[in-house]
XYZ file of C-alpha atoms in Angstrom:
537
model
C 123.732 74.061 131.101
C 125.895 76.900 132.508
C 128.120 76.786 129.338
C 125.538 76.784 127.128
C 124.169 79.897 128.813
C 127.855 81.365 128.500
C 127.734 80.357 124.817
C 124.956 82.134 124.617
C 125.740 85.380 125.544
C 128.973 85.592 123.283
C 127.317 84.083 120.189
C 125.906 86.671 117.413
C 123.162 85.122 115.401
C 123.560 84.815 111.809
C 121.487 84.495 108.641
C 120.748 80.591 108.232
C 120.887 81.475 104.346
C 121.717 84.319 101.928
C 117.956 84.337 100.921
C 117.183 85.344 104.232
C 119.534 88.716 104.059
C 118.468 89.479 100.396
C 114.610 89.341 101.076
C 114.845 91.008 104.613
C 117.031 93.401 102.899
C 113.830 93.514 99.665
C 111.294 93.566 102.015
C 112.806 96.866 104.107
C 113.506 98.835 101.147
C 110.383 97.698 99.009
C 107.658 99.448 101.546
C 104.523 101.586 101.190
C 106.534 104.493 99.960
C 106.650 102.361 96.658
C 102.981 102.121 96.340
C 101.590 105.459 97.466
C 104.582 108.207 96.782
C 106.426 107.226 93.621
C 103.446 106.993 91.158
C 102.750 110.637 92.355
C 105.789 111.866 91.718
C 106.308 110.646 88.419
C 102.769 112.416 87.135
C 103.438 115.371 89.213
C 107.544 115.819 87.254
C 106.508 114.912 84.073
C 105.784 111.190 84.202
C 108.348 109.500 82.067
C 110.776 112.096 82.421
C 111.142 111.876 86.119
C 113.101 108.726 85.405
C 115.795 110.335 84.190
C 116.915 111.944 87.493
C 115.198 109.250 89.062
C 117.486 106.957 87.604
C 120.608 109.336 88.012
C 120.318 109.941 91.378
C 120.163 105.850 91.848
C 123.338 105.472 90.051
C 124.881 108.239 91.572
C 123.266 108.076 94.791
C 121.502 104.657 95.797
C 124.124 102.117 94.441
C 127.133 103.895 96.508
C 125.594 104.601 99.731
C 123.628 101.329 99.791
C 126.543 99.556 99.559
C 128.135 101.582 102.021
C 125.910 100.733 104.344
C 125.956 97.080 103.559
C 129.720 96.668 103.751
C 130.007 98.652 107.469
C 127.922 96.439 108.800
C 128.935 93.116 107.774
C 132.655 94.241 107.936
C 132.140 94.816 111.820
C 128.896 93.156 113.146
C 128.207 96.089 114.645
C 124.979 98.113 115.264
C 125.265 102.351 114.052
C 126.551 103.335 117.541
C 128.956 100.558 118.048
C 130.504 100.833 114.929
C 130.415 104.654 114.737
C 132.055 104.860 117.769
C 134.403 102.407 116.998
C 135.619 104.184 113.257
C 135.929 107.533 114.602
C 134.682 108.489 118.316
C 133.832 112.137 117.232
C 131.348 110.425 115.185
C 129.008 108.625 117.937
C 126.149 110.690 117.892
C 125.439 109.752 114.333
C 124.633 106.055 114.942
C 122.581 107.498 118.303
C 120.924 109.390 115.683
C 120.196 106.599 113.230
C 118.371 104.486 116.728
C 116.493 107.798 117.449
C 115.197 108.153 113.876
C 114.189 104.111 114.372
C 112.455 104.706 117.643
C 110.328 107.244 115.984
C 109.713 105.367 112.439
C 108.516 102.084 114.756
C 105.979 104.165 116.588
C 104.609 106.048 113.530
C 104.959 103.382 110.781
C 102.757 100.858 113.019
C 99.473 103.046 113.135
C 99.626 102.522 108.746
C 99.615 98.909 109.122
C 97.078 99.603 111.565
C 94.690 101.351 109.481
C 95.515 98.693 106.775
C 94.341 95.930 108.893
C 91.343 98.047 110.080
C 90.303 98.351 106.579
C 90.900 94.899 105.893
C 88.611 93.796 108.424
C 85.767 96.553 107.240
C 86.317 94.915 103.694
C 84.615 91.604 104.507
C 81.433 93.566 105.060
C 81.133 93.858 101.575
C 80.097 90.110 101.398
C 76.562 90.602 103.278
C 76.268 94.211 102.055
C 77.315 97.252 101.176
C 81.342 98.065 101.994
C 81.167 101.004 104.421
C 82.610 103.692 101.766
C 80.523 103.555 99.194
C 77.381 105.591 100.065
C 76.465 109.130 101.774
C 73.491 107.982 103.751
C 75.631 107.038 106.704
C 75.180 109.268 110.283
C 78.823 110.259 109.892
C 78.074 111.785 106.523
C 77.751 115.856 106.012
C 76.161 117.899 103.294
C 79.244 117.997 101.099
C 79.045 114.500 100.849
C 78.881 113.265 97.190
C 78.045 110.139 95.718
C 78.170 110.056 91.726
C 77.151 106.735 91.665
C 73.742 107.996 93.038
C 73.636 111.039 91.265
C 73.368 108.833 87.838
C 69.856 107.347 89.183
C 68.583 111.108 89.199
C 66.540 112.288 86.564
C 67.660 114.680 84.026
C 66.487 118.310 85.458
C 66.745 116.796 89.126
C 69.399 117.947 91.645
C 71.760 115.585 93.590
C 71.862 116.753 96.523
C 73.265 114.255 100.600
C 71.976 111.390 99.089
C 68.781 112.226 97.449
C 67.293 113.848 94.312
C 65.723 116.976 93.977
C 63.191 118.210 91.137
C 64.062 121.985 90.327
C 60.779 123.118 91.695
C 61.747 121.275 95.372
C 65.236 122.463 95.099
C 64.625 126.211 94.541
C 63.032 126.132 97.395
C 64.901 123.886 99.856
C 67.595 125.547 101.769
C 71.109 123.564 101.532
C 72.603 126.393 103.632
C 70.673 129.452 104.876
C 72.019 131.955 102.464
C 71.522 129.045 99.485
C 69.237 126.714 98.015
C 69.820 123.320 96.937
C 69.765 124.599 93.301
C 72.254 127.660 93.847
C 74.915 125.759 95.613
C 74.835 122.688 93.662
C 74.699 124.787 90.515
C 77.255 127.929 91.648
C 80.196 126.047 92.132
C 79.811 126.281 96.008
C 79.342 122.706 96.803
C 82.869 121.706 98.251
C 82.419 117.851 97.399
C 84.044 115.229 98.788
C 83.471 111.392 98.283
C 81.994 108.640 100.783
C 85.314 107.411 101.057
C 86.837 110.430 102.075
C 84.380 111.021 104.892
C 84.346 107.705 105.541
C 88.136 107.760 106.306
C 87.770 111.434 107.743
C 84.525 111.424 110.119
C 84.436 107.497 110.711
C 87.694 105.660 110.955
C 89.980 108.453 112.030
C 87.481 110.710 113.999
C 90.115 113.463 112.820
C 90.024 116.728 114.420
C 89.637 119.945 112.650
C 92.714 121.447 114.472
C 94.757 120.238 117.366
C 93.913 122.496 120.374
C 92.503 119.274 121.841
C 93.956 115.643 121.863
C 90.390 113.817 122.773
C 90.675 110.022 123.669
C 91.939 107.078 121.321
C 89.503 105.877 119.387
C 88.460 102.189 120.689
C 88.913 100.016 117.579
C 91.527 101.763 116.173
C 93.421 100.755 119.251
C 92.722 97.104 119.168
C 93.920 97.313 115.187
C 97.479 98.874 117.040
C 97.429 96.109 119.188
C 97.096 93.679 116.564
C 99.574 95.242 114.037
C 102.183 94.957 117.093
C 100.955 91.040 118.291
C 101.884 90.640 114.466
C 104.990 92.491 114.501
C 105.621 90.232 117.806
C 105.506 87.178 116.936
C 107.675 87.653 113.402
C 110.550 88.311 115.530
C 110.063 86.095 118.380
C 113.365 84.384 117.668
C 115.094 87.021 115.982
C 115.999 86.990 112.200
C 115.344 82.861 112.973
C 111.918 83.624 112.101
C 111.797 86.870 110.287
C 114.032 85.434 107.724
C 111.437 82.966 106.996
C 108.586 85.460 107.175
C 109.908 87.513 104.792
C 109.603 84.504 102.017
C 106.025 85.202 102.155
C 105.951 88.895 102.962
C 108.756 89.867 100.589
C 107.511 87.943 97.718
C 103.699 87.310 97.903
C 103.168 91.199 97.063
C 104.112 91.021 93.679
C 101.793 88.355 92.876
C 98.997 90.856 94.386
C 100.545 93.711 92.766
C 100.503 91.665 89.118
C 96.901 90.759 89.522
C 95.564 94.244 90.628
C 97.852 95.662 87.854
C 96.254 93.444 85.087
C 92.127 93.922 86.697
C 93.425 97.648 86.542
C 94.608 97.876 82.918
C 90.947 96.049 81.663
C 88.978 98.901 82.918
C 87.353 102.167 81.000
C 89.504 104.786 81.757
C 92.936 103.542 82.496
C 94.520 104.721 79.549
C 94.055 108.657 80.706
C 96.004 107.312 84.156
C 98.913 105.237 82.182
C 99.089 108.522 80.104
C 99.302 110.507 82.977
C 101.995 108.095 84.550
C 104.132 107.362 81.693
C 103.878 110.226 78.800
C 106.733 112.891 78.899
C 107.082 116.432 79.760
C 110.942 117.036 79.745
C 110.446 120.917 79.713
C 110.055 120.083 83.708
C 113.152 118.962 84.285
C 114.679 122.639 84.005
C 113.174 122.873 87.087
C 115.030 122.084 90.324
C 111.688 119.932 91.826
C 111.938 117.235 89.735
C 115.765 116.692 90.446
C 115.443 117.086 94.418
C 112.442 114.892 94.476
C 113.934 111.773 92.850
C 116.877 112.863 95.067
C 114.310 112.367 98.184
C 112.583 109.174 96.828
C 115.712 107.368 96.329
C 116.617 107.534 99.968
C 113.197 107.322 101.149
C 112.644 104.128 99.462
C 115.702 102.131 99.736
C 115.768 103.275 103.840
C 118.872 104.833 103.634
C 120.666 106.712 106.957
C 118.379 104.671 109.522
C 120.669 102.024 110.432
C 118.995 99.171 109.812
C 120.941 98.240 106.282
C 123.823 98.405 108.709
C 122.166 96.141 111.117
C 120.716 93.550 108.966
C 124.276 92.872 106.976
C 125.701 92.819 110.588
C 124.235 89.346 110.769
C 126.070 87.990 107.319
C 128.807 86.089 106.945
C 132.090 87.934 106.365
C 132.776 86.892 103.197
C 129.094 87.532 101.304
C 129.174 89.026 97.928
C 127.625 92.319 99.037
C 128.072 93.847 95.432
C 125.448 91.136 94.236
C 123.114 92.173 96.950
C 123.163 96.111 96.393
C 122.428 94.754 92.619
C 119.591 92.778 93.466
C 117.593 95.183 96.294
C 118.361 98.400 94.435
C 117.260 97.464 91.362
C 114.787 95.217 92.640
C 113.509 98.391 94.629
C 113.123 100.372 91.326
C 111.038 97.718 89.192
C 108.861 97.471 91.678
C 107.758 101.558 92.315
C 107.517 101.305 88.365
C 104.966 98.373 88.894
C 103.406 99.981 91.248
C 102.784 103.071 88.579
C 101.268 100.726 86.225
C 99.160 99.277 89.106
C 97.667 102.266 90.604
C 96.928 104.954 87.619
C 94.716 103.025 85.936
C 92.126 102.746 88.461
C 93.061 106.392 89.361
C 91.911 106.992 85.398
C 89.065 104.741 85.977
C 87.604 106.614 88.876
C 88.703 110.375 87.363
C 86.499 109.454 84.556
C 83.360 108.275 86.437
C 83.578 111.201 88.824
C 84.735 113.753 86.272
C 83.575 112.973 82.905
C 83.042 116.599 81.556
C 86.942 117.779 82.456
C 89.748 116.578 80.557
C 91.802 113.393 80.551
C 94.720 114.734 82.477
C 92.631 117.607 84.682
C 90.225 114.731 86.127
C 93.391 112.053 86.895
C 95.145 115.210 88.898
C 92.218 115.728 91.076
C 92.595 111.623 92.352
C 96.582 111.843 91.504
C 97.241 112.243 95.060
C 100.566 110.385 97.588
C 100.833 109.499 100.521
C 97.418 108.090 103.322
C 94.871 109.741 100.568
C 95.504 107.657 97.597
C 95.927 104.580 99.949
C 93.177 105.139 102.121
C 90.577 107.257 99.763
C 91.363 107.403 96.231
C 91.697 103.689 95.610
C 89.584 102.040 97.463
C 86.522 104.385 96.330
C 88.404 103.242 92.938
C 87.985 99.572 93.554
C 84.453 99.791 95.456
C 83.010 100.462 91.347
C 84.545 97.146 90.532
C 82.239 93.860 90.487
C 82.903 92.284 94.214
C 84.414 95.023 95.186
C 85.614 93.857 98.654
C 87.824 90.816 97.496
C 89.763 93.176 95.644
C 89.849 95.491 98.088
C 90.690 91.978 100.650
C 93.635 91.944 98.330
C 94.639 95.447 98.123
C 95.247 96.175 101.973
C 96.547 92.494 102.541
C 99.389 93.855 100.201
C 99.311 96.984 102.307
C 100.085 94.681 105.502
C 102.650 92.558 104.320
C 104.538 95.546 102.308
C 104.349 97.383 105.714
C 105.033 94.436 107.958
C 108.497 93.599 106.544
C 109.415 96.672 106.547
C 108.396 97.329 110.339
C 109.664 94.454 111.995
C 113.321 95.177 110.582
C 113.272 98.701 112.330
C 112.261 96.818 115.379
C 114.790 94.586 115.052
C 117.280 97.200 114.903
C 116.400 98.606 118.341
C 116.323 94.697 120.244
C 119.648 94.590 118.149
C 121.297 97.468 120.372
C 119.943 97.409 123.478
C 121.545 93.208 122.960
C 124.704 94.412 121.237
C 125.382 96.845 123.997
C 124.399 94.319 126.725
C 125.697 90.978 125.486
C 124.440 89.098 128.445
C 120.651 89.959 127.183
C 121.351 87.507 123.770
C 120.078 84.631 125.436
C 116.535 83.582 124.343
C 114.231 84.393 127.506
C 116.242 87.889 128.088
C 116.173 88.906 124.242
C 112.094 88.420 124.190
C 111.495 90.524 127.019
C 113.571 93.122 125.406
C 111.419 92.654 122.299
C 108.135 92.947 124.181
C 109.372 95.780 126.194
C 110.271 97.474 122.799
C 106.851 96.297 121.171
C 104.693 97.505 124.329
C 106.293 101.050 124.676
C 105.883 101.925 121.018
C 102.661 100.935 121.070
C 101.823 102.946 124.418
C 103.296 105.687 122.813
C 101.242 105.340 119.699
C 98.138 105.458 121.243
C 98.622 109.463 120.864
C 98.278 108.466 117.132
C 95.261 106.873 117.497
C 93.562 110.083 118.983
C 91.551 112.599 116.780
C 94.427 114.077 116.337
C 96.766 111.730 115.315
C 96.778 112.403 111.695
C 98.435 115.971 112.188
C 101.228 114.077 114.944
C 101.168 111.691 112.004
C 102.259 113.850 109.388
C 105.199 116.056 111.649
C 107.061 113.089 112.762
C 107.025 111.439 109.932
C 108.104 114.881 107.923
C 110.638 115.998 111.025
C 111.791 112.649 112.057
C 112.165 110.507 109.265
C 113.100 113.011 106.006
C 115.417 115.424 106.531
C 117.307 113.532 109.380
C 117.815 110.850 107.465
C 119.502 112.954 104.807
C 121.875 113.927 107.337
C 122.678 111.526 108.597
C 123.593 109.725 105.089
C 125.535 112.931 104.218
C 128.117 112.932 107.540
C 128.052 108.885 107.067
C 129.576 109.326 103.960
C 132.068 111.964 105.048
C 132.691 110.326 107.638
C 134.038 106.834 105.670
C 135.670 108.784 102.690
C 137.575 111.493 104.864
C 137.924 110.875 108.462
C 138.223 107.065 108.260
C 139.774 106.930 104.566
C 138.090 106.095 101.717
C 140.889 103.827 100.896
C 141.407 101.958 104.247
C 137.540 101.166 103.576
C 138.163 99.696 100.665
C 141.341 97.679 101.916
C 138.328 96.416 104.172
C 135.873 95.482 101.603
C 138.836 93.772 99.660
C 139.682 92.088 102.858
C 136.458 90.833 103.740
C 135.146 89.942 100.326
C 138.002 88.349 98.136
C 138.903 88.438 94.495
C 136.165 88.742 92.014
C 134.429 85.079 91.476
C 134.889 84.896 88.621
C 134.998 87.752 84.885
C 131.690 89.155 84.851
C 132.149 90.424 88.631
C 135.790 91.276 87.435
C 134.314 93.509 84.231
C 131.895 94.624 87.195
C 134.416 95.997 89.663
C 134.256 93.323 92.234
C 134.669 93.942 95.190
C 134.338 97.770 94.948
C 134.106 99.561 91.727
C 136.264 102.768 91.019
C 132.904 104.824 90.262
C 131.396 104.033 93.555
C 134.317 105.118 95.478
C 134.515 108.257 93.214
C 131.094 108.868 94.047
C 131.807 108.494 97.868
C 134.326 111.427 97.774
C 132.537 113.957 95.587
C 129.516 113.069 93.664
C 127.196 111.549 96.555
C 127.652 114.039 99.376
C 127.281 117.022 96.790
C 123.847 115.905 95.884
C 122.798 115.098 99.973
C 123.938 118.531 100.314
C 122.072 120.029 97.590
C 118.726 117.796 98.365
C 119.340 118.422 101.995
């Protein structure tokens, strides 16, 4: 028993199958960034055309420092501040920074699959009634409230006004503010609208503040949907990449079968042509612009998780000898199919929505008013978009059960980064017992800390460590990671590594491919890549 307890301690886990590291790997990079961030981006940079420096800055940019990252960390099986201190001392800090950046994303990234599961649970309302988003007669409601689904029962000459109808006689009479009728500030231009689902998400689920002068209390349920996003987060890395490499053959993968169907339900409605056009139909006089060039710049990093350490971590656990080269291949290109899936998934029911709400604008003026990134089109935009659908809570049942899973995968790897150090750095904790009370101890103190995000004002705390902590850092840390291997290690002892570790090329199409390391990437390592961090930077 004592030797096995020794054994213990000096053993590293590894992958029980190459699956495992490719769909952990899928999972990471493939997260809600795909779903809510690139669509937007493409119809804000002139849809189609934004793949061109999308595409660039993957070639240029996403191939070479993904595999970077890859190759560190299976070369040494070493967390970022092991193996930074190991390659160059000096250089420390940057792994520290890498955990830091981690330790923030866990805390943040959490309260999203939160919401997601809180919605999820609010969906199955919508099989005894109503779903809570889809009228303006609720007590959370206010006057700006607007509900175009009720406005079409009105009568022509009537005024829709919080929920009810108005003849013009009532209305010129009936004060909506007291400067205003009903009939002057629905007719002037006054009326600020927003939907049911906006106030729904605004007034009801996060109680959100108007400012943050005061923090207030958490908000009761939204806590218990924290506390359940973490038991879930839990109990997927119980024993270690054991049983997250398994989880991820159903969180990895089952998304796309979810995506496929809500892309096809999307593409059959009235309307989703004016979002595909918006999404997909060229404006290259844009790209003379610098936005386009640093946002694809952004996304590409964003999305693939560059500069947080956990690439690094998760190849830690392969075998020395995997073909790496196959893997960048497979996640970085698997990683851009999928954000141009997503496109084709969410614009049409943008387009459907824009032209129920809007139908007097034009095509692309009513899609840019819904056209929106980030919590809004995730939490607002689409499901008011899927509540005009016939049972309208099984798709939204599907919709933020792809929101979970695409968020889960990508959370517990970031956790597992964090148990990975505080065990790499304390080898005696790698025994079973020792490593899950690191793991809960990790799991409880994020959570305690999230609880501020939970708060009417944890939208705002939301949105600053998220923009503070993980954007620009990251692109710091990816630039002096790359300066670091092609100038202060060597760019060519690193690739005397990668030869070392990975072989000759299997057989000619790796060879025609560059196997193990391809002339371009390493050119790319010395020049091309850290020019554009710098510039996006």
């Amino acid at each position: 028993m004592e030797k096995e307890e020794k054994t213990a301690v000096k053993v590293r886990e590894k992958w029980g199958h190459k699956i495992d590291f490719i769909l952990s790997c899928l999972g990471y990079a493939v997260g809600l960034g795909n779903i809510w961030r690139f669509p937007y981006l493409c119809g804000r940079n002139g849809g189609a055309a934004f793949l061109i420096p999308y595409f660039l800055m993957m070639i240029f940019a996403g191939f070479p420092v993904f595999y970077l990252e890859l190759a560190l960390g299976q070369y040494t099986s070493l967390t970022p501040h092991l193996l930074y201190r190991r390659m160059s001392p000096i250089f420390t800090g940057v792994g520290y920074t890498m955990l830091t950046v981690s330790a923030y994303t866990v805390i943040y990234y959490n309260i999203i699959i939160a919401w997601s599961l809180y919605y999820f649970c609010a969906s199955f309302q919508g099989v005894i009634g109503d779903l809570p988003w889809r009228f303006c007669n609720n007590t959370w409601n206010t006057d700006e409230c607007y509900d175009d689904k009720r406005e079409k029962e009105c009568s022509i000459g009537e005024y829709y006004f919080k929920g009810n109808c108005y003849n013009e006689t009532v209305a010129n009479t009936m004060r909506a503010k007291p400067e205003q009728t009903i009939a002057q500030f629905v007719r002037n231009g006054t009326w600020q609208r927003e939907t049911a689902a906006q106030q729904y998400n605004k007034y009801y689920v996060l109680n959100e503040a108007v400012g943050i002068e005061g923090i207030g209390w958490p908000k009761g349920d939204l806590v218990c949907a924290l506390l359940g996003a973490w038991i879930l987060v839990f109990f997927c890395l119980v024993k270690g990449i054991k049983s997250s490499g398994k989880v991820v053959y159903f969180t990895a993968t089952f998304p796309y079968f979810l995506l496929i169907i809500l892309c096809i339900r999307g593409n059959l409605l009235p309307g989703a042509g004016d979002g595909i056009d918006f999404f997909i139909v060229p404006n290259m006089s844009i790209l003379a612009s610098s936005q386009p060039w640093i946002d694809a710049a952004h996304q590409i990093f964003f999305s693939l998780s560059m500069g947080g350490g956990s690439l690094t971590t998760l190849a830690s656990y392969n075998k020395f000898n995997n073909n790496l080269m196959r893997d960048t291949l497979i996640v970085v290109l698997g990683n851009s199919v999928t954000s141009i899936l997503a496109g084709f998934t969410i614009f049409p029911i943008i387009g459907y929505i824009a032209k129920a709400v809007y139908p007097e604008k034009s095509a692309r003026d009513r899609v840019s008013i819904f056209a929106k990134s980030g919590t809004t089109l995730a939490f607002v935009a689409y499901p008011d978009a899927l509540d005009r659908l016939p049972t309208p809570w099984i798709w939204c049942l599907l919709f933020f059960f792809m929101l979970i899973l695409l968020g889960i995968d990508s959370q517990f790897v970031v956790v597992e980064v964090l148990v990975t150090a505080i065990v790499d750095q304390f080898p005696q904790l790698r025994q079973f017992r020792k490593k899950t009370i690191v793991l809960f101890s990790v799991c409880l103190m994020s959570f305690t800390f999230g609880l501020l995000l939970t708060t009417p004002i944890g939208t705002y705390v939301l949105t600053l460590v998220d923009t503070y902590a993980g954007g620009i850092p990251l692109l710091i840390a990816c630039l002096v990671e790359v300066i670091m291997v092609a100038y202060v290690y060597g760019y060519k002892r690193f690739i005397g590594n990668i030869k070392e570790m990975m072989g000759k090329p299997p057989n000619r199409v790796w060879k025609l491919l560059g196997y193990p390391v391809n002339p371009f990437w390493w050119i790319c390592w010395i020049a091309i890549t850290p020019a554009l961090l710098l510039v996006s930077i």
